[in-house]
Short mmCIF file of N, CA and C in Angstrom, two decimals:
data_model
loop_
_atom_site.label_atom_id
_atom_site.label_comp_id
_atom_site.label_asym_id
_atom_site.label_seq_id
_atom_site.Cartn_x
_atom_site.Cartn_y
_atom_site.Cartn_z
N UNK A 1 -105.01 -88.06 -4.83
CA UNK A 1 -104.88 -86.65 -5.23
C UNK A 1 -103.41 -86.21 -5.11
N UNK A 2 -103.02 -86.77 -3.92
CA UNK A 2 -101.66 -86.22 -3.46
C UNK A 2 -100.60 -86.80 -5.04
N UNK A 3 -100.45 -88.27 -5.16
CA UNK A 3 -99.97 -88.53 -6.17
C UNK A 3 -100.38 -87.92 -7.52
N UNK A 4 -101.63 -87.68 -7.59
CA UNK A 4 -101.81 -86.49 -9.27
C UNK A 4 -100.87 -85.16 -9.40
N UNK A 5 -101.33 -84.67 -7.81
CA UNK A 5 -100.44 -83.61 -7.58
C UNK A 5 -98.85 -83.68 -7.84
N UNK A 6 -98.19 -84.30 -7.23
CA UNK A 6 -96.76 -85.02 -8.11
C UNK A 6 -96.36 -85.03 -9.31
N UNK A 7 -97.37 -85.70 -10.12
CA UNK A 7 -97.30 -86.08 -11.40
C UNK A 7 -97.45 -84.62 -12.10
N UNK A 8 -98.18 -83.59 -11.70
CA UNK A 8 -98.59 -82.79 -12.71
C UNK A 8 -96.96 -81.19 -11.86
N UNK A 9 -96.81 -81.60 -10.85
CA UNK A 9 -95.83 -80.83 -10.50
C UNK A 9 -94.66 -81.48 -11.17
N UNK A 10 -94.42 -82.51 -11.68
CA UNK A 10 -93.18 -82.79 -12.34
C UNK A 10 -93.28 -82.61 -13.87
N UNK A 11 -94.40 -82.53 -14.11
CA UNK A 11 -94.40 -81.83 -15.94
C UNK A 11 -94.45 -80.60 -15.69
N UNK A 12 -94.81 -79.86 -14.95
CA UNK A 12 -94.83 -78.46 -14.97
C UNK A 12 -93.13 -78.30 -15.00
N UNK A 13 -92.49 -78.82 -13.80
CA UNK A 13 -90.93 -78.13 -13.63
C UNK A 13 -90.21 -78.74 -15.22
N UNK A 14 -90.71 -80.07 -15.59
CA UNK A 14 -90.22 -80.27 -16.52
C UNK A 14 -90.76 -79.17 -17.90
N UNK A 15 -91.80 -78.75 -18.24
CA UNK A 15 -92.12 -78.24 -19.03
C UNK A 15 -91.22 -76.61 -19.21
N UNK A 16 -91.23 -75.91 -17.75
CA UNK A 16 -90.80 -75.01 -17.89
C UNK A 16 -89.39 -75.20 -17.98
N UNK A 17 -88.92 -76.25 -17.71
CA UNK A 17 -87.45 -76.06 -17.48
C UNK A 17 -87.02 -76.28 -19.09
N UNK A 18 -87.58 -77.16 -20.27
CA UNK A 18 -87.43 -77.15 -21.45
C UNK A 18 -87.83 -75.68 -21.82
N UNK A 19 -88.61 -74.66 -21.51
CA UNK A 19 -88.79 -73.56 -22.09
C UNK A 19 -87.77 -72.65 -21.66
N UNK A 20 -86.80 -72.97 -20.21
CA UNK A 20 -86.23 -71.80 -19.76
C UNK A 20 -84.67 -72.44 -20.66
N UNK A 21 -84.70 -73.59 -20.82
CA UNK A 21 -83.11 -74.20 -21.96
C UNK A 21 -83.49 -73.36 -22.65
N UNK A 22 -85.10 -73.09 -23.68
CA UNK A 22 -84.32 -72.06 -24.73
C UNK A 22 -84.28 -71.30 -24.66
#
């Protein structure tokens, strides 16, 4: 779980961080 948790916290920062570039 702990590792899903990871995985889905690093697309999130990644996701938002491509939305906050534009």
């Amino acid at each position: 779980l702990a590792r899903h948790l990871g995985k889905l916290h690093s697309n999130i920062k990644s996701w938002r961080n491509k939305h906050m570039h534009l």
